[in-house]
Amino acid sequence: MIELNIAPLDIPTLALSRSMMQVMLAGLLVYVGSQLEQRNGTRFWAAGLLLNGLALFIHATALPEPWYSVSTTFNHLAFGASSACFLLGFWKFGRQPRQLWLIVLMLAIPIISLIAWEWLWPNARWRVLTTASGQALYLLALQFSLGKSPTPDIARIYRRLRIIVVVYMLILIWSYASLADVLPTSARVSPGYHRTFFSVTSMLFMLSLAVGCLALQFALLAARNAQLAMVDWQTGLLNRRGFFLALGRTEELRNGRHAPFSAVVLDIDHFKQINDRHGHAAGDRVLHALGESLRALTRPTHFVARMGGEEFCIVLPGNTRQEATELAEAVRAACEQMLVRADDGEEIRFTLSAGVCEARPAETIDETLARADQALYAAKRDGRNRVASINTNEALPDSVSADSPHPRGDASR
């Protein structure tokens, strides 16, 4: 047997240190998860760390009989329950279906191990090997779960966790093979080497897994904050920044290589008078009501945004000018029938004007929106509460009047 010169390592002290570290990481996971509206598996991960930490604490504590048998039982059961909690956490985080039969099997393996090799036919070697087989099953299931990332933003974290799981699985198999005398190379070093190396590796694996779980939570927080920065808080629609970012991510629209698409620019008529007469709180309710109407009448494929103040914009990929005009007219008619109550109890009626155009071949988004804005000014100039559209080959807009006539006025908003 080859004796390797390895610095002596106090395994019980390492286990206690690892136990305390996992308890602190579990608390940090719970705290970070509490910042999210949906916990997304955080509590399961924290429970897994706590159970694993308690199992290590009990394992490192030298207890006399009969407490030693009790501690051995808790140790095996806690490791199985810890693995089940981690799996449940990743299934919930990744919005994957729960495989309850696998959870039951992972909990049953340590129970069967204790019954067979601790109570009926006492054999420490087979008890440890049987429980280790449950750990191998857990790692295989975790590896499969990490192969399906719920969003592209966290796919890189999933890939790195998969690498960590594979490395740890190989070390686990190699280490426990020394106990079963399966691998020829396992007999060439002293048993203490396997125990020391596996203890350090287990600590690093749990630390990496906990850090990975924290990274996933921070990724969700970052994604949520990025999303909030792109959304208008009053209406829940995209803001100007979010609108152009969303359009910029659409390859066809960004480069001008697109199927026909149309743009609608909308503006609330005399919005300043609403604020002056009823107050800004009433004006906010009007904006919110229009936002609700736009959400109800548009499709998920449409880009809808509040561009600032009382101006809104819709980009309709794959839709013609006629289809965009029909949508704009539907929004206009809905707003005309809408009532918004002010703080003084008075009911507010409001109208809007809209400009529509269809993109020309190779025309940029900015150029299309500029022509739609010209159509909007024409609608304002022709009396408001109407939709005006510009044909692809026309320079001047065609005005689509409202149901009732309105006096002509200036083009100011």
mmCIF file of C-alpha atoms in Angstrom:
data_model
loop_
_atom_site.group_PDB
_atom_site.id
_atom_site.type_symbol
_atom_site.label_atom_id
_atom_site.label_comp_id
_atom_site.label_asym_id
_atom_site.label_seq_id
_atom_site.Cartn_x
_atom_site.Cartn_y
_atom_site.Cartn_z
ATOM 1 C CA MET A 1 0.000 0.000 0.000
ATOM 2 C CA ILE A 2 1.307 3.469 -0.908
ATOM 3 C CA GLU A 3 1.305 5.943 1.963
ATOM 4 C CA LEU A 4 0.738 9.492 0.715
ATOM 5 C CA ASN A 5 2.034 12.399 2.757
ATOM 6 C CA ILE A 6 -1.139 14.284 3.540
ATOM 7 C CA ALA A 7 -1.377 16.925 6.221
ATOM 8 C CA PRO A 8 -3.484 15.670 9.139
ATOM 9 C CA LEU A 9 -7.054 16.922 9.053
ATOM 10 C CA ASP A 10 -9.490 16.922 11.937
ATOM 11 C CA ILE A 11 -12.603 15.486 10.247
ATOM 12 C CA PRO A 12 -15.037 16.214 13.152
ATOM 13 C CA THR A 13 -13.891 19.849 13.308
ATOM 14 C CA LEU A 14 -14.294 20.149 9.534
ATOM 15 C CA ALA A 15 -17.798 18.712 9.796
ATOM 16 C CA LEU A 16 -18.755 21.168 12.547
ATOM 17 C CA SER A 17 -17.368 24.103 10.568
ATOM 18 C CA ARG A 18 -19.238 22.965 7.486
ATOM 19 C CA SER A 19 -22.422 22.572 9.534
ATOM 20 C CA MET A 20 -22.272 26.155 10.816
ATOM 21 C CA MET A 21 -21.433 27.457 7.352
ATOM 22 C CA GLN A 22 -24.493 25.738 5.852
ATOM 23 C CA VAL A 23 -26.795 27.113 8.551
ATOM 24 C CA MET A 24 -25.593 30.655 7.757
ATOM 25 C CA LEU A 25 -25.996 30.089 4.012
ATOM 26 C CA ALA A 26 -29.516 28.771 4.603
ATOM 27 C CA GLY A 27 -30.391 31.981 6.430
ATOM 28 C CA LEU A 28 -28.916 34.046 3.607
ATOM 29 C CA LEU A 29 -30.955 32.092 1.050
ATOM 30 C CA VAL A 30 -34.160 32.736 2.991
ATOM 31 C CA TYR A 31 -33.348 36.452 3.225
ATOM 32 C CA VAL A 32 -32.569 36.833 -0.490
ATOM 33 C CA GLY A 33 -35.639 34.802 -1.415
ATOM 34 C CA SER A 34 -37.839 37.048 0.724
ATOM 35 C CA GLN A 35 -37.015 39.929 -1.632
ATOM 36 C CA LEU A 36 -38.859 38.111 -4.438
ATOM 37 C CA GLU A 37 -42.617 37.945 -4.791
ATOM 38 C CA GLN A 38 -42.328 34.228 -5.576
ATOM 39 C CA ARG A 39 -39.960 32.137 -3.468
ATOM 40 C CA ASN A 40 -38.992 29.916 -6.430
ATOM 41 C CA GLY A 41 -37.611 27.035 -4.393
ATOM 42 C CA THR A 42 -35.685 29.114 -1.844
ATOM 43 C CA ARG A 43 -37.287 27.497 1.180
ATOM 44 C CA PHE A 44 -36.600 24.002 -0.109
ATOM 45 C CA TRP A 45 -32.944 24.886 -0.714
ATOM 46 C CA ALA A 46 -32.660 26.408 2.750
ATOM 47 C CA ALA A 47 -34.285 23.329 4.304
ATOM 48 C CA GLY A 48 -31.843 21.104 2.417
ATOM 49 C CA LEU A 49 -28.854 23.057 3.740
ATOM 50 C CA LEU A 50 -30.221 22.997 7.301
ATOM 51 C CA LEU A 51 -30.891 19.246 7.269
ATOM 52 C CA ASN A 52 -27.479 18.533 5.799
ATOM 53 C CA GLY A 53 -25.868 20.791 8.377
ATOM 54 C CA LEU A 54 -27.717 19.111 11.250
ATOM 55 C CA ALA A 55 -26.689 15.694 9.955
ATOM 56 C CA LEU A 56 -23.047 16.795 9.920
ATOM 57 C CA PHE A 57 -23.348 18.257 13.413
ATOM 58 C CA ILE A 58 -24.766 15.020 14.795
ATOM 59 C CA HIS A 59 -22.169 12.990 12.912
ATOM 60 C CA ALA A 60 -19.294 15.056 14.342
ATOM 61 C CA THR A 61 -20.574 14.781 17.913
ATOM 62 C CA ALA A 62 -19.264 11.727 19.763
ATOM 63 C CA LEU A 63 -22.301 10.381 21.610
ATOM 64 C CA PRO A 64 -22.309 7.315 23.892
ATOM 65 C CA GLU A 65 -24.728 4.430 23.466
ATOM 66 C CA PRO A 66 -27.662 4.294 23.086
ATOM 67 C CA TRP A 67 -27.545 7.836 21.669
ATOM 68 C CA TYR A 68 -25.002 6.801 19.075
ATOM 69 C CA SER A 69 -27.583 4.608 17.320
ATOM 70 C CA VAL A 70 -30.081 7.456 17.450
ATOM 71 C CA SER A 71 -27.547 9.864 15.947
ATOM 72 C CA THR A 72 -26.710 7.346 13.192
ATOM 73 C CA THR A 73 -30.389 6.993 12.341
ATOM 74 C CA PHE A 74 -30.916 10.765 12.204
ATOM 75 C CA ASN A 75 -27.757 11.212 10.162
ATOM 76 C CA HIS A 76 -28.884 8.840 7.402
ATOM 77 C CA LEU A 77 -32.466 10.127 7.321
ATOM 78 C CA ALA A 78 -31.386 13.773 7.310
ATOM 79 C CA PHE A 79 -29.063 13.257 4.346
ATOM 80 C CA GLY A 80 -31.891 11.638 2.369
ATOM 81 C CA ALA A 81 -34.356 14.394 3.288
ATOM 82 C CA SER A 82 -31.757 17.060 2.433
ATOM 83 C CA SER A 83 -31.295 15.642 -1.058
ATOM 84 C CA ALA A 84 -35.067 15.494 -1.561
ATOM 85 C CA CYS A 85 -35.404 19.156 -0.522
ATOM 86 C CA PHE A 86 -32.748 20.276 -2.993
ATOM 87 C CA LEU A 87 -34.466 18.409 -5.807
ATOM 88 C CA LEU A 88 -37.842 19.891 -4.895
ATOM 89 C CA GLY A 89 -36.255 23.348 -4.842
ATOM 90 C CA PHE A 90 -34.764 23.009 -8.329
ATOM 91 C CA TRP A 91 -37.999 21.565 -9.710
ATOM 92 C CA LYS A 92 -39.953 24.513 -8.343
ATOM 93 C CA PHE A 93 -37.360 27.064 -9.470
ATOM 94 C CA GLY A 94 -37.267 25.581 -12.971
ATOM 95 C CA ARG A 95 -41.064 25.185 -13.090
ATOM 96 C CA GLN A 96 -40.623 21.456 -13.712
ATOM 97 C CA PRO A 97 -43.129 18.760 -12.672
ATOM 98 C CA ARG A 98 -42.443 17.088 -9.359
ATOM 99 C CA GLN A 99 -41.432 13.444 -9.587
ATOM 100 C CA LEU A 100 -42.927 12.285 -6.304
ATOM 101 C CA TRP A 101 -41.912 8.673 -6.880
ATOM 102 C CA LEU A 102 -38.288 9.798 -6.944
ATOM 103 C CA ILE A 103 -38.698 11.708 -3.689
ATOM 104 C CA VAL A 104 -40.258 8.656 -2.052
ATOM 105 C CA LEU A 105 -37.399 6.461 -3.309
ATOM 106 C CA MET A 106 -34.754 8.845 -2.005
ATOM 107 C CA LEU A 107 -36.401 8.859 1.416
ATOM 108 C CA ALA A 108 -36.880 5.090 1.373
ATOM 109 C CA ILE A 109 -33.251 4.186 0.589
ATOM 110 C CA PRO A 110 -31.806 5.388 3.935
ATOM 111 C CA ILE A 111 -34.736 3.815 5.794
ATOM 112 C CA ILE A 112 -34.124 0.467 4.095
ATOM 113 C CA SER A 113 -30.409 0.845 4.765
ATOM 114 C CA LEU A 114 -30.996 1.379 8.482
ATOM 115 C CA ILE A 115 -33.465 -1.475 8.798
ATOM 116 C CA ALA A 116 -31.277 -3.960 6.943
ATOM 117 C CA TRP A 117 -27.736 -3.029 7.948
ATOM 118 C CA GLU A 118 -28.181 -1.318 11.303
ATOM 119 C CA TRP A 119 -30.906 -3.342 13.015
ATOM 120 C CA LEU A 120 -31.418 -6.703 11.278
ATOM 121 C CA TRP A 121 -27.929 -7.558 9.978
ATOM 122 C CA PRO A 122 -25.538 -4.979 11.444
ATOM 123 C CA ASN A 123 -22.928 -4.124 8.832
ATOM 124 C CA ALA A 124 -21.518 -0.596 8.803
ATOM 125 C CA ARG A 125 -19.930 -0.982 5.365
ATOM 126 C CA TRP A 126 -23.147 -1.983 3.575
ATOM 127 C CA ARG A 127 -25.156 0.574 5.528
ATOM 128 C CA VAL A 128 -22.902 3.375 4.288
ATOM 129 C CA LEU A 129 -22.801 2.016 0.730
ATOM 130 C CA THR A 130 -26.582 1.647 0.528
ATOM 131 C CA THR A 131 -27.141 5.213 1.747
ATOM 132 C CA ALA A 132 -24.462 6.434 -0.692
ATOM 133 C CA SER A 133 -26.427 4.874 -3.552
ATOM 134 C CA GLY A 134 -29.258 7.243 -2.643
ATOM 135 C CA GLN A 135 -26.817 10.145 -2.930
ATOM 136 C CA ALA A 136 -25.763 8.932 -6.383
ATOM 137 C CA LEU A 137 -29.436 8.774 -7.419
ATOM 138 C CA TYR A 138 -29.937 12.317 -6.138
ATOM 139 C CA LEU A 139 -26.970 13.607 -8.147
ATOM 140 C CA LEU A 140 -28.242 11.934 -11.324
ATOM 141 C CA ALA A 141 -31.693 13.490 -10.849
ATOM 142 C CA LEU A 142 -30.150 16.885 -10.105
ATOM 143 C CA GLN A 143 -28.001 16.658 -13.224
ATOM 144 C CA PHE A 144 -31.098 15.940 -15.329
ATOM 145 C CA SER A 145 -33.043 18.798 -13.727
ATOM 146 C CA LEU A 146 -30.222 21.283 -14.394
ATOM 147 C CA GLY A 147 -30.336 20.377 -18.072
ATOM 148 C CA LYS A 148 -33.558 22.408 -18.488
ATOM 149 C CA SER A 149 -32.986 26.076 -17.745
ATOM 150 C CA PRO A 150 -36.244 28.049 -17.246
ATOM 151 C CA THR A 151 -34.830 31.205 -18.874
ATOM 152 C CA PRO A 152 -31.815 31.969 -21.082
ATOM 153 C CA ASP A 153 -30.543 34.444 -18.455
ATOM 154 C CA ILE A 154 -29.647 31.707 -15.981
ATOM 155 C CA ALA A 155 -28.608 28.998 -18.435
ATOM 156 C CA ARG A 156 -24.919 29.714 -17.770
ATOM 157 C CA ILE A 157 -25.376 29.186 -14.012
ATOM 158 C CA TYR A 158 -27.142 25.902 -14.731
ATOM 159 C CA ARG A 159 -24.288 24.744 -16.989
ATOM 160 C CA ARG A 160 -21.679 25.420 -14.333
ATOM 161 C CA LEU A 161 -23.705 23.675 -11.668
ATOM 162 C CA ARG A 162 -23.956 20.644 -13.947
ATOM 163 C CA ILE A 163 -20.167 20.521 -14.213
ATOM 164 C CA ILE A 164 -19.865 20.692 -10.420
ATOM 165 C CA VAL A 165 -22.401 17.876 -10.016
ATOM 166 C CA VAL A 166 -20.554 15.624 -12.495
ATOM 167 C CA VAL A 167 -17.193 16.170 -10.777
ATOM 168 C CA TYR A 168 -18.645 15.505 -7.344
ATOM 169 C CA MET A 169 -20.455 12.386 -8.569
ATOM 170 C CA LEU A 170 -17.207 10.944 -9.908
ATOM 171 C CA ILE A 171 -15.414 11.675 -6.637
ATOM 172 C CA LEU A 172 -18.261 10.133 -4.639
ATOM 173 C CA ILE A 173 -18.111 6.936 -6.709
ATOM 174 C CA TRP A 174 -14.319 6.811 -6.447
ATOM 175 C CA SER A 175 -14.330 7.412 -2.704
ATOM 176 C CA TYR A 176 -16.998 4.873 -1.803
ATOM 177 C CA ALA A 177 -15.391 2.331 -4.120
ATOM 178 C CA SER A 178 -12.566 2.139 -1.592
ATOM 179 C CA LEU A 179 -15.075 0.952 0.975
ATOM 180 C CA ALA A 180 -16.430 -1.726 -1.365
ATOM 181 C CA ASP A 181 -13.028 -2.683 -2.833
ATOM 182 C CA VAL A 182 -14.453 -2.297 -6.349
ATOM 183 C CA LEU A 183 -11.836 -0.205 -8.125
ATOM 184 C CA PRO A 184 -8.305 -1.620 -8.254
ATOM 185 C CA THR A 185 -6.786 1.799 -7.696
ATOM 186 C CA SER A 186 -8.740 2.261 -4.487
ATOM 187 C CA ALA A 187 -6.608 -0.314 -2.694
ATOM 188 C CA ARG A 188 -3.359 1.517 -3.433
ATOM 189 C CA VAL A 189 -3.814 4.304 -0.929
ATOM 190 C CA SER A 190 -4.715 4.282 2.719
ATOM 191 C CA PRO A 191 -8.392 4.526 3.710
ATOM 192 C CA GLY A 192 -7.676 7.778 5.532
ATOM 193 C CA TYR A 193 -6.825 9.427 2.226
ATOM 194 C CA HIS A 194 -10.276 8.671 0.838
ATOM 195 C CA ARG A 195 -11.984 9.934 3.957
ATOM 196 C CA THR A 196 -10.010 13.179 4.058
ATOM 197 C CA PHE A 197 -10.320 13.873 0.347
ATOM 198 C CA PHE A 198 -14.038 13.114 0.264
ATOM 199 C CA SER A 199 -14.736 15.282 3.340
ATOM 200 C CA VAL A 200 -13.042 18.286 1.767
ATOM 201 C CA THR A 201 -14.746 17.627 -1.581
ATOM 202 C CA SER A 202 -18.170 17.337 0.070
ATOM 203 C CA MET A 203 -17.642 20.644 1.817
ATOM 204 C CA LEU A 204 -16.671 22.332 -1.452
ATOM 205 C CA PHE A 205 -19.632 20.769 -3.264
ATOM 206 C CA MET A 206 -22.175 21.982 -0.713
ATOM 207 C CA LEU A 207 -20.564 25.406 -0.687
ATOM 208 C CA SER A 208 -20.685 25.553 -4.501
ATOM 209 C CA LEU A 209 -24.300 24.364 -4.527
ATOM 210 C CA ALA A 210 -25.317 26.982 -1.970
ATOM 211 C CA VAL A 211 -23.490 29.728 -3.869
ATOM 212 C CA GLY A 212 -25.169 28.523 -7.070
ATOM 213 C CA CYS A 213 -28.596 28.767 -5.418
ATOM 214 C CA LEU A 214 -27.764 32.283 -4.241
ATOM 215 C CA ALA A 215 -26.588 33.195 -7.739
ATOM 216 C CA LEU A 216 -29.898 32.003 -9.158
ATOM 217 C CA GLN A 217 -31.805 34.159 -6.668
ATOM 218 C CA PHE A 218 -29.663 37.214 -7.451
ATOM 219 C CA ALA A 219 -30.198 36.555 -11.162
ATOM 220 C CA LEU A 220 -33.953 36.654 -10.581
ATOM 221 C CA LEU A 221 -33.630 39.885 -8.603
ATOM 222 C CA ALA A 222 -31.525 41.432 -11.367
ATOM 223 C CA ALA A 223 -34.031 40.323 -14.008
ATOM 224 C CA ARG A 224 -36.905 41.757 -11.979
ATOM 225 C CA ASN A 225 -35.127 45.092 -11.490
ATOM 226 C CA ALA A 226 -34.248 45.228 -15.186
ATOM 227 C CA GLN A 227 -37.878 44.539 -16.042
ATOM 228 C CA LEU A 228 -39.096 47.253 -13.657
ATOM 229 C CA ALA A 229 -36.715 49.717 -15.304
ATOM 230 C CA MET A 230 -38.447 49.000 -18.622
ATOM 231 C CA VAL A 231 -42.029 49.348 -17.365
ATOM 232 C CA ASP A 232 -44.065 52.489 -16.806
ATOM 233 C CA TRP A 233 -45.281 52.372 -13.206
ATOM 234 C CA GLN A 234 -48.547 54.220 -13.853
ATOM 235 C CA THR A 235 -49.865 52.049 -16.683
ATOM 236 C CA GLY A 236 -47.896 48.798 -16.440
ATOM 237 C CA LEU A 237 -46.948 49.168 -20.123
ATOM 238 C CA LEU A 238 -43.436 49.453 -21.504
ATOM 239 C CA ASN A 239 -41.802 52.817 -21.010
ATOM 240 C CA ARG A 240 -39.857 54.566 -23.770
ATOM 241 C CA ARG A 241 -36.585 52.844 -22.857
ATOM 242 C CA GLY A 242 -38.210 49.425 -22.590
ATOM 243 C CA PHE A 243 -40.052 49.949 -25.862
ATOM 244 C CA PHE A 244 -36.923 50.575 -27.910
ATOM 245 C CA LEU A 245 -34.978 47.858 -26.107
ATOM 246 C CA ALA A 246 -37.730 45.357 -26.897
ATOM 247 C CA LEU A 247 -37.807 46.436 -30.529
ATOM 248 C CA GLY A 248 -34.012 46.302 -30.690
ATOM 249 C CA ARG A 249 -34.054 42.655 -29.641
ATOM 250 C CA THR A 250 -36.252 41.821 -32.614
ATOM 251 C CA GLU A 251 -33.790 41.156 -35.413
ATOM 252 C CA GLU A 252 -36.191 41.741 -38.292
ATOM 253 C CA LEU A 253 -37.426 45.078 -36.982
ATOM 254 C CA ARG A 254 -33.961 46.314 -36.025
ATOM 255 C CA ASN A 255 -32.351 45.706 -39.404
ATOM 256 C CA GLY A 256 -35.273 46.617 -41.626
ATOM 257 C CA ARG A 257 -35.631 43.032 -42.887
ATOM 258 C CA HIS A 258 -39.194 42.538 -41.820
ATOM 259 C CA ALA A 259 -42.579 41.396 -42.933
ATOM 260 C CA PRO A 260 -45.096 44.239 -43.167
ATOM 261 C CA PHE A 261 -45.539 45.963 -39.834
ATOM 262 C CA SER A 262 -47.445 49.022 -38.784
ATOM 263 C CA ALA A 263 -47.201 51.646 -36.068
ATOM 264 C CA VAL A 264 -49.841 53.521 -34.122
ATOM 265 C CA VAL A 265 -49.161 56.683 -32.110
ATOM 266 C CA LEU A 266 -51.908 57.778 -29.702
ATOM 267 C CA ASP A 267 -52.329 60.933 -27.662
ATOM 268 C CA ILE A 268 -55.005 61.869 -25.102
ATOM 269 C CA ASP A 269 -56.890 64.980 -26.189
ATOM 270 C CA HIS A 270 -56.624 68.034 -23.907
ATOM 271 C CA PHE A 271 -54.884 66.059 -21.180
ATOM 272 C CA LYS A 272 -53.507 69.212 -19.563
ATOM 273 C CA GLN A 273 -57.052 70.465 -19.028
ATOM 274 C CA ILE A 274 -57.905 67.241 -17.184
ATOM 275 C CA ASN A 275 -54.954 67.766 -14.835
ATOM 276 C CA ASP A 276 -55.741 71.455 -14.345
ATOM 277 C CA ARG A 277 -59.432 70.889 -13.632
ATOM 278 C CA HIS A 278 -59.435 67.631 -11.682
ATOM 279 C CA GLY A 279 -55.898 67.312 -10.384
ATOM 280 C CA HIS A 280 -52.955 65.099 -11.248
ATOM 281 C CA ALA A 281 -54.400 62.132 -9.350
ATOM 282 C CA ALA A 282 -57.347 62.134 -11.750
ATOM 283 C CA GLY A 283 -54.938 62.438 -14.667
ATOM 284 C CA ASP A 284 -53.088 59.365 -13.388
ATOM 285 C CA ARG A 285 -56.378 57.445 -13.302
ATOM 286 C CA VAL A 286 -57.029 58.401 -16.914
ATOM 287 C CA LEU A 287 -53.575 57.142 -17.909
ATOM 288 C CA HIS A 288 -54.168 53.916 -16.005
ATOM 289 C CA ALA A 289 -57.565 53.424 -17.650
ATOM 290 C CA LEU A 290 -56.059 53.891 -21.112
ATOM 291 C CA GLY A 291 -53.304 51.426 -20.238
ATOM 292 C CA GLU A 292 -55.897 48.836 -19.227
ATOM 293 C CA SER A 293 -57.775 49.383 -22.477
ATOM 294 C CA LEU A 294 -54.613 48.958 -24.541
ATOM 295 C CA ARG A 295 -53.750 45.713 -22.749
ATOM 296 C CA ALA A 296 -57.232 44.369 -23.370
ATOM 297 C CA LEU A 297 -57.352 45.242 -27.079
ATOM 298 C CA THR A 298 -53.801 44.393 -28.192
ATOM 299 C CA ARG A 299 -52.134 41.028 -28.693
ATOM 300 C CA PRO A 300 -49.099 39.546 -26.911
ATOM 301 C CA THR A 301 -47.121 39.961 -30.157
ATOM 302 C CA HIS A 302 -47.689 43.727 -30.178
ATOM 303 C CA PHE A 303 -45.255 46.204 -28.620
ATOM 304 C CA VAL A 304 -47.260 48.651 -26.502
ATOM 305 C CA ALA A 305 -45.673 51.535 -24.607
ATOM 306 C CA ARG A 306 -46.291 54.823 -22.896
ATOM 307 C CA MET A 307 -43.744 57.061 -24.570
ATOM 308 C CA GLY A 308 -44.077 59.873 -22.067
ATOM 309 C CA GLY A 309 -46.754 62.200 -20.761
ATOM 310 C CA GLU A 310 -50.034 61.355 -22.473
ATOM 311 C CA GLU A 311 -48.502 59.814 -25.604
ATOM 312 C CA PHE A 312 -48.665 56.074 -26.300
ATOM 313 C CA CYS A 313 -47.332 53.907 -29.097
ATOM 314 C CA ILE A 314 -48.086 50.486 -30.589
ATOM 315 C CA VAL A 315 -45.958 48.552 -33.068
ATOM 316 C CA LEU A 316 -47.759 45.677 -34.776
ATOM 317 C CA PRO A 317 -45.366 43.187 -36.436
ATOM 318 C CA GLY A 318 -46.929 41.431 -39.410
ATOM 319 C CA ASN A 319 -49.985 43.709 -39.493
ATOM 320 C CA THR A 320 -51.068 45.934 -42.369
ATOM 321 C CA ARG A 321 -52.111 49.585 -42.175
ATOM 322 C CA GLN A 322 -55.755 48.558 -42.384
ATOM 323 C CA GLU A 323 -55.430 46.188 -39.418
ATOM 324 C CA ALA A 324 -53.569 48.799 -37.378
ATOM 325 C CA THR A 325 -56.228 51.398 -38.224
ATOM 326 C CA GLU A 326 -58.969 49.046 -37.014
ATOM 327 C CA LEU A 327 -57.114 48.535 -33.734
ATOM 328 C CA ALA A 328 -56.586 52.271 -33.263
ATOM 329 C CA GLU A 329 -60.274 52.918 -33.963
ATOM 330 C CA ALA A 330 -61.255 50.235 -31.417
ATOM 331 C CA VAL A 331 -59.079 51.915 -28.768
ATOM 332 C CA ARG A 332 -60.471 55.337 -29.640
ATOM 333 C CA ALA A 333 -64.075 54.108 -29.408
ATOM 334 C CA ALA A 334 -63.425 52.338 -26.100
ATOM 335 C CA CYS A 335 -61.936 55.467 -24.537
ATOM 336 C CA GLU A 336 -64.818 57.607 -25.769
ATOM 337 C CA GLN A 337 -67.227 55.432 -23.785
ATOM 338 C CA MET A 338 -65.014 55.259 -20.685
ATOM 339 C CA LEU A 339 -65.778 57.051 -17.423
ATOM 340 C CA VAL A 340 -63.086 57.861 -14.843
ATOM 341 C CA ARG A 341 -64.104 59.157 -11.423
ATOM 342 C CA ALA A 342 -62.163 62.085 -9.943
ATOM 343 C CA ASP A 343 -61.540 62.668 -6.235
ATOM 344 C CA ASP A 344 -64.379 65.184 -6.122
ATOM 345 C CA GLY A 345 -66.761 62.502 -7.410
ATOM 346 C CA GLU A 346 -67.126 64.025 -10.853
ATOM 347 C CA GLU A 347 -67.010 61.617 -13.771
ATOM 348 C CA ILE A 348 -64.351 62.350 -16.366
ATOM 349 C CA ARG A 349 -64.805 61.574 -20.030
ATOM 350 C CA PHE A 350 -61.809 61.746 -22.329
ATOM 351 C CA THR A 351 -60.977 61.115 -25.971
ATOM 352 C CA LEU A 352 -57.810 60.421 -27.889
ATOM 353 C CA SER A 353 -56.388 60.934 -31.352
ATOM 354 C CA ALA A 354 -54.258 58.430 -33.231
ATOM 355 C CA GLY A 355 -51.915 58.349 -36.200
ATOM 356 C CA VAL A 356 -51.277 55.143 -38.171
ATOM 357 C CA CYS A 357 -48.836 54.168 -40.875
ATOM 358 C CA GLU A 358 -47.377 51.036 -42.407
ATOM 359 C CA ALA A 359 -43.611 50.675 -42.692
ATOM 360 C CA ARG A 360 -42.046 51.106 -46.089
ATOM 361 C CA PRO A 361 -39.525 48.529 -47.352
ATOM 362 C CA ALA A 362 -36.159 48.902 -45.553
ATOM 363 C CA GLU A 363 -37.572 51.754 -43.464
ATOM 364 C CA THR A 364 -36.250 52.038 -39.905
ATOM 365 C CA ILE A 365 -38.433 52.041 -36.811
ATOM 366 C CA ASP A 366 -37.666 55.705 -36.165
ATOM 367 C CA GLU A 367 -38.732 56.686 -39.668
ATOM 368 C CA THR A 368 -41.969 54.725 -39.385
ATOM 369 C CA LEU A 369 -42.786 56.284 -36.010
ATOM 370 C CA ALA A 370 -42.036 59.748 -37.389
ATOM 371 C CA ARG A 371 -44.595 59.250 -40.173
ATOM 372 C CA ALA A 372 -47.146 57.898 -37.672
ATOM 373 C CA ASP A 373 -46.543 61.015 -35.596
ATOM 374 C CA GLN A 374 -47.278 63.146 -38.657
ATOM 375 C CA ALA A 375 -50.578 61.319 -39.021
ATOM 376 C CA LEU A 376 -51.308 62.006 -35.343
ATOM 377 C CA TYR A 377 -50.785 65.738 -35.863
ATOM 378 C CA ALA A 378 -53.173 65.586 -38.820
ATOM 379 C CA ALA A 379 -55.806 63.928 -36.599
ATOM 380 C CA LYS A 380 -55.330 66.704 -34.025
ATOM 381 C CA ARG A 381 -55.534 69.331 -36.725
ATOM 382 C CA ASP A 382 -58.760 67.856 -38.100
ATOM 383 C CA GLY A 383 -60.588 68.126 -34.770
ATOM 384 C CA ARG A 384 -59.241 65.367 -32.465
ATOM 385 C CA ASN A 385 -61.045 62.203 -31.328
ATOM 386 C CA ARG A 386 -60.225 60.552 -34.633
ATOM 387 C CA VAL A 387 -57.735 58.246 -36.357
ATOM 388 C CA ALA A 388 -55.617 59.416 -39.286
ATOM 389 C CA SER A 389 -53.506 57.083 -41.381
ATOM 390 C CA ILE A 390 -50.774 57.449 -43.986
ATOM 391 C CA ASN A 391 -50.613 55.056 -46.900
ATOM 392 C CA THR A 392 -47.232 53.561 -47.740
ATOM 393 C CA ASN A 393 -46.957 55.628 -50.932
ATOM 394 C CA GLU A 394 -48.672 58.751 -49.652
ATOM 395 C CA ALA A 395 -47.131 61.792 -48.063
ATOM 396 C CA LEU A 396 -50.351 63.182 -46.541
ATOM 397 C CA PRO A 397 -52.573 61.314 -44.062
ATOM 398 C CA ASP A 398 -56.099 60.080 -44.682
ATOM 399 C CA SER A 399 -58.371 61.177 -41.848
ATOM 400 C CA VAL A 400 -60.824 58.704 -40.345
ATOM 401 C CA SER A 401 -63.485 60.747 -38.584
ATOM 402 C CA ALA A 402 -65.164 59.834 -35.321
ATOM 403 C CA ASP A 403 -68.841 58.955 -35.167
ATOM 404 C CA SER A 404 -69.831 62.454 -34.186
ATOM 405 C CA PRO A 405 -68.495 65.689 -35.701
ATOM 406 C CA HIS A 406 -66.034 67.777 -33.724
ATOM 407 C CA PRO A 407 -65.067 71.371 -34.263
ATOM 408 C CA ARG A 408 -61.791 71.938 -36.010
ATOM 409 C CA GLY A 409 -59.017 73.272 -33.845
ATOM 410 C CA ASP A 410 -55.289 73.740 -33.783
ATOM 411 C CA ALA A 411 -52.847 70.855 -33.679
ATOM 412 C CA SER A 412 -51.679 71.443 -30.102
ATOM 413 C CA ARG A 413 -52.045 68.543 -27.716
#
